[in-house]
């Protein structure tokens, strides 16, 4: 029998999810209204004639435009609800594994924990996904990172943003851990890293870049730790370096590790246990145009 505290927490999560879905359902209508107000603003600013289709509703639109401020003048989407506090509150990340992990996956999870500042690694045990998500919500984690394996080789990465989502699923390949690097890895710094997002140009690419970079807090300007996500033909190369300046006009890079390649195959508009949530993106590699299509 769940306690009254657990029941109240579940009711709160259900209410937040319902409000989120309601705001998301209004996005189409809000976008149309935003376009009308934008045309009115441009006509007033430039001294131009109003479009014919807006003249009947001009008074209502003018009142709405006059009442706007810097927060309400731009159209907002469900992404603003998900990452509205990014950069204001430092993320707290929970790192865990799939059930019954091998020693190599445990080591990879330890390195992921060192990689992400303000993260905590927990043992998965026999916890179901819904139990894991409830526990992370109650502990006020902002994100959950789950690493998965096949025959001892890390081959999957799941990033779930709390409390509303989204959840991004990546496949991993060519993973090399710190102790396998040649030459040996440089010492791991705990400074907040600079994040380099290379070649994420499309709308989906910017969405994926936002999901990845929001795992990390805002760094100091003088930190010498750099994390790179570089997109090449929809494969994301992950690299982790420290840099130094031996002289005033030269820079030396030292790889810290780990390194791996990622490929996005699904984004779900919800948390990991919400199987009924809508899919924002699903990789379809067997369609005729799949080899020509670059989504990121």
Short mmCIF file of N, CA, C and O in Angstrom, two decimals, residues 161-229:
data_model
loop_
_atom_site.label_atom_id
_atom_site.label_comp_id
_atom_site.label_asym_id
_atom_site.label_seq_id
_atom_site.Cartn_x
_atom_site.Cartn_y
_atom_site.Cartn_z
N UNK A 161 15.42 13.40 -19.47
CA UNK A 161 15.32 14.65 -18.73
C UNK A 161 14.09 14.61 -17.83
O UNK A 161 13.01 14.18 -18.26
N UNK A 162 14.25 15.02 -16.60
CA UNK A 162 13.17 15.01 -15.63
C UNK A 162 12.73 16.44 -15.32
O UNK A 162 13.54 17.37 -15.41
N UNK A 163 11.46 16.66 -14.98
CA UNK A 163 10.41 15.65 -14.74
C UNK A 163 9.52 15.35 -15.94
O UNK A 163 8.73 14.42 -15.89
N UNK A 164 9.64 16.10 -17.05
CA UNK A 164 8.68 15.98 -18.15
C UNK A 164 9.23 15.28 -19.39
O UNK A 164 8.47 14.95 -20.28
N UNK A 165 10.51 15.06 -19.47
CA UNK A 165 11.12 14.55 -20.68
C UNK A 165 11.87 15.67 -21.37
O UNK A 165 12.00 16.76 -20.82
N UNK A 166 12.42 15.45 -22.55
CA UNK A 166 12.30 14.27 -23.42
C UNK A 166 13.29 13.17 -23.04
O UNK A 166 14.12 13.35 -22.15
N UNK A 167 13.19 12.04 -23.75
CA UNK A 167 14.12 10.93 -23.60
C UNK A 167 14.77 10.66 -24.94
O UNK A 167 14.07 10.45 -25.94
N UNK A 168 16.11 10.70 -24.97
CA UNK A 168 16.87 10.46 -26.21
C UNK A 168 17.58 9.12 -26.10
O UNK A 168 18.19 8.81 -25.07
N UNK A 169 17.51 8.34 -27.17
CA UNK A 169 18.13 7.02 -27.23
C UNK A 169 19.25 7.06 -28.27
O UNK A 169 19.02 7.44 -29.43
N UNK A 170 20.45 6.64 -27.86
CA UNK A 170 21.60 6.61 -28.76
C UNK A 170 22.19 5.20 -28.78
O UNK A 170 22.21 4.51 -27.75
N UNK A 171 22.68 4.80 -29.95
CA UNK A 171 23.52 3.62 -30.01
C UNK A 171 24.98 4.05 -29.89
O UNK A 171 25.36 5.14 -30.33
N UNK A 172 25.81 3.21 -29.26
CA UNK A 172 27.23 3.50 -29.07
C UNK A 172 28.05 2.51 -29.87
O UNK A 172 27.69 1.34 -30.01
N UNK A 173 29.19 2.97 -30.39
CA UNK A 173 30.11 2.10 -31.08
C UNK A 173 31.52 2.64 -30.90
O UNK A 173 31.72 3.80 -30.53
N UNK A 174 32.51 1.78 -31.13
CA UNK A 174 33.93 2.15 -31.07
C UNK A 174 34.28 2.81 -29.75
O UNK A 174 35.04 3.79 -29.70
N UNK A 175 33.73 2.30 -28.66
CA UNK A 175 34.00 2.90 -27.35
C UNK A 175 35.39 2.47 -26.87
O UNK A 175 35.75 1.30 -26.92
N UNK A 176 36.15 3.45 -26.42
CA UNK A 176 37.50 3.23 -25.88
C UNK A 176 37.54 3.89 -24.52
O UNK A 176 37.35 5.11 -24.41
N UNK A 177 37.81 3.10 -23.48
CA UNK A 177 37.84 3.66 -22.14
C UNK A 177 39.22 4.21 -21.80
O UNK A 177 40.19 4.02 -22.55
N UNK A 178 39.30 4.88 -20.68
CA UNK A 178 40.51 5.63 -20.35
C UNK A 178 41.75 4.75 -20.28
O UNK A 178 42.81 5.11 -20.79
N UNK A 179 41.61 3.58 -19.66
CA UNK A 179 42.81 2.74 -19.49
C UNK A 179 43.21 2.04 -20.79
O UNK A 179 44.27 1.41 -20.84
N UNK A 180 42.37 2.14 -21.85
CA UNK A 180 42.72 1.54 -23.14
C UNK A 180 43.34 2.55 -24.10
O UNK A 180 43.73 2.17 -25.22
N UNK A 181 43.41 3.83 -23.72
CA UNK A 181 43.95 4.84 -24.62
C UNK A 181 45.44 4.67 -24.80
O UNK A 181 46.16 4.27 -23.88
N UNK A 182 45.91 4.99 -25.99
CA UNK A 182 47.34 4.95 -26.30
C UNK A 182 47.69 6.22 -27.07
O UNK A 182 47.20 6.41 -28.19
N UNK A 183 48.47 7.13 -26.51
CA UNK A 183 49.17 7.09 -25.22
C UNK A 183 48.22 7.15 -24.04
O UNK A 183 47.04 7.46 -24.21
N UNK A 184 48.71 6.85 -22.82
CA UNK A 184 47.83 6.82 -21.63
C UNK A 184 47.10 8.14 -21.43
O UNK A 184 47.57 9.21 -21.80
N UNK A 185 45.92 8.03 -20.82
CA UNK A 185 45.07 9.20 -20.65
C UNK A 185 45.67 10.18 -19.66
O UNK A 185 46.36 9.80 -18.70
N UNK A 186 45.40 11.47 -19.88
CA UNK A 186 45.78 12.51 -18.94
C UNK A 186 44.88 12.42 -17.71
O UNK A 186 43.80 11.83 -17.76
N UNK A 187 45.32 12.98 -16.58
CA UNK A 187 44.48 12.95 -15.37
C UNK A 187 43.13 13.63 -15.61
O UNK A 187 43.03 14.60 -16.35
N UNK A 188 42.10 13.08 -14.97
CA UNK A 188 40.73 13.59 -15.14
C UNK A 188 40.52 14.80 -14.23
O UNK A 188 40.67 14.71 -13.02
N UNK A 189 40.17 15.92 -14.83
CA UNK A 189 39.86 17.12 -14.06
C UNK A 189 38.39 17.11 -13.67
O UNK A 189 37.55 16.54 -14.37
N UNK A 190 38.07 17.74 -12.55
CA UNK A 190 36.68 17.87 -12.12
C UNK A 190 36.13 19.26 -12.39
O UNK A 190 35.03 19.60 -11.92
N UNK A 191 36.87 20.09 -13.13
CA UNK A 191 36.38 21.42 -13.49
C UNK A 191 35.21 21.30 -14.45
O UNK A 191 35.10 20.33 -15.22
N UNK A 192 34.32 22.28 -14.43
CA UNK A 192 33.21 22.30 -15.36
C UNK A 192 33.77 22.51 -16.77
O UNK A 192 34.53 23.45 -17.00
N UNK A 193 33.41 21.67 -17.74
CA UNK A 193 34.05 21.75 -19.06
C UNK A 193 33.36 22.73 -20.01
O UNK A 193 32.17 23.02 -19.89
N UNK A 194 34.16 23.24 -20.96
CA UNK A 194 33.59 23.92 -22.11
C UNK A 194 33.00 22.85 -23.03
O UNK A 194 33.58 21.77 -23.20
N UNK A 195 31.87 23.14 -23.67
CA UNK A 195 31.20 22.21 -24.57
C UNK A 195 31.29 22.75 -25.99
O UNK A 195 30.92 23.89 -26.25
N UNK A 196 31.80 21.92 -26.90
CA UNK A 196 31.87 22.27 -28.33
C UNK A 196 30.86 21.40 -29.07
O UNK A 196 30.96 20.17 -29.06
N UNK A 197 29.88 22.03 -29.69
CA UNK A 197 28.88 21.33 -30.50
C UNK A 197 29.17 21.67 -31.96
O UNK A 197 28.96 22.81 -32.39
N UNK A 198 29.66 20.70 -32.71
CA UNK A 198 30.09 20.95 -34.09
C UNK A 198 29.12 20.32 -35.09
O UNK A 198 28.79 19.14 -35.00
N UNK A 199 28.63 21.15 -36.01
CA UNK A 199 27.86 20.68 -37.17
C UNK A 199 26.47 20.17 -36.79
O UNK A 199 25.95 19.26 -37.44
N UNK A 200 25.85 20.75 -35.77
CA UNK A 200 24.45 20.46 -35.46
C UNK A 200 23.63 21.60 -36.04
O UNK A 200 23.32 22.58 -35.34
N UNK A 201 23.29 21.50 -37.31
CA UNK A 201 22.73 22.65 -38.04
C UNK A 201 21.22 22.61 -38.21
O UNK A 201 20.58 23.66 -38.28
N UNK A 202 20.63 21.43 -38.31
CA UNK A 202 19.20 21.34 -38.55
C UNK A 202 18.43 21.59 -37.26
O UNK A 202 19.00 21.69 -36.16
N UNK A 203 17.11 21.67 -37.38
CA UNK A 203 16.27 21.85 -36.18
C UNK A 203 16.42 20.67 -35.24
O UNK A 203 16.55 20.84 -34.02
N UNK A 204 16.43 19.44 -35.78
CA UNK A 204 16.63 18.26 -34.95
C UNK A 204 18.04 18.25 -34.37
O UNK A 204 18.25 17.86 -33.21
N UNK A 205 19.02 18.69 -35.15
CA UNK A 205 20.39 18.75 -34.65
C UNK A 205 20.53 19.70 -33.47
O UNK A 205 21.20 19.38 -32.48
N UNK A 206 19.88 20.86 -33.55
CA UNK A 206 19.92 21.80 -32.42
C UNK A 206 19.19 21.22 -31.21
O UNK A 206 19.59 21.45 -30.06
N UNK A 207 18.12 20.46 -31.46
CA UNK A 207 17.40 19.81 -30.38
C UNK A 207 18.29 18.79 -29.66
O UNK A 207 18.35 18.76 -28.44
N UNK A 208 19.01 17.97 -30.44
CA UNK A 208 19.91 16.97 -29.85
C UNK A 208 21.07 17.66 -29.12
O UNK A 208 21.45 17.26 -28.02
N UNK A 209 21.60 18.73 -29.72
CA UNK A 209 22.66 19.47 -29.06
C UNK A 209 22.21 20.05 -27.73
O UNK A 209 22.96 20.06 -26.75
N UNK A 210 20.97 20.50 -27.68
CA UNK A 210 20.42 21.05 -26.43
C UNK A 210 20.29 19.97 -25.37
O UNK A 210 20.59 20.19 -24.19
N UNK A 211 19.85 18.77 -25.77
CA UNK A 211 19.72 17.65 -24.82
C UNK A 211 21.08 17.29 -24.24
O UNK A 211 21.22 17.06 -23.03
N UNK A 212 22.11 17.27 -25.09
CA UNK A 212 23.45 16.86 -24.64
C UNK A 212 24.11 17.93 -23.77
O UNK A 212 24.66 17.64 -22.71
N UNK A 213 24.05 19.18 -24.20
CA UNK A 213 24.78 20.22 -23.46
C UNK A 213 24.12 20.55 -22.13
O UNK A 213 24.80 21.05 -21.22
N UNK A 214 22.81 20.28 -21.99
CA UNK A 214 22.14 20.57 -20.73
C UNK A 214 22.47 19.56 -19.64
O UNK A 214 21.99 19.69 -18.51
N UNK A 215 23.28 18.54 -19.94
CA UNK A 215 23.81 17.66 -18.91
C UNK A 215 24.91 18.34 -18.11
O UNK A 215 25.25 17.90 -17.00
N UNK A 216 25.48 19.42 -18.67
CA UNK A 216 26.67 20.03 -18.08
C UNK A 216 26.35 21.43 -17.58
O UNK A 216 25.61 22.17 -18.23
N UNK A 217 26.92 21.82 -16.43
CA UNK A 217 26.69 23.17 -15.92
C UNK A 217 27.51 24.21 -16.69
O UNK A 217 28.39 23.86 -17.49
N UNK A 218 27.22 25.47 -16.44
CA UNK A 218 27.93 26.56 -17.11
C UNK A 218 29.37 26.63 -16.57
O UNK A 218 29.56 26.72 -15.35
N UNK A 219 30.39 26.59 -17.45
CA UNK A 219 31.78 26.57 -16.96
C UNK A 219 32.32 27.98 -16.69
O UNK A 219 31.74 28.98 -17.11
N UNK A 220 33.44 28.01 -16.01
CA UNK A 220 34.18 29.26 -15.88
C UNK A 220 34.96 29.52 -17.16
O UNK A 220 35.30 28.59 -17.90
N UNK A 221 35.25 30.79 -17.41
CA UNK A 221 35.88 31.16 -18.68
C UNK A 221 37.29 30.60 -18.80
O UNK A 221 37.76 30.33 -19.91
N UNK A 222 38.00 30.40 -17.68
CA UNK A 222 39.41 30.01 -17.76
C UNK A 222 39.64 28.51 -17.59
O UNK A 222 40.78 28.07 -17.44
N UNK A 223 38.56 27.70 -17.58
CA UNK A 223 38.77 26.26 -17.42
C UNK A 223 39.47 25.69 -18.65
O UNK A 223 39.27 26.14 -19.78
N UNK A 224 40.30 24.67 -18.44
CA UNK A 224 41.09 24.08 -19.52
C UNK A 224 40.59 22.68 -19.90
O UNK A 224 41.31 21.90 -20.50
N UNK A 225 39.37 22.40 -19.57
CA UNK A 225 38.75 21.12 -19.90
C UNK A 225 37.74 21.34 -21.02
O UNK A 225 36.92 22.26 -20.95
N UNK A 226 37.80 20.49 -22.05
CA UNK A 226 36.96 20.66 -23.24
C UNK A 226 36.31 19.33 -23.61
O UNK A 226 37.00 18.30 -23.68
N UNK A 227 35.00 19.36 -23.82
CA UNK A 227 34.26 18.19 -24.30
C UNK A 227 33.67 18.53 -25.66
O UNK A 227 33.05 19.58 -25.82
N UNK A 228 33.86 17.63 -26.62
CA UNK A 228 33.45 17.89 -28.00
C UNK A 228 32.43 16.86 -28.45
O UNK A 228 32.63 15.65 -28.28
N UNK A 229 31.32 17.34 -29.01
CA UNK A 229 30.35 16.50 -29.73
C UNK A 229 30.39 16.97 -31.18
O UNK A 229 29.96 18.08 -31.49
#
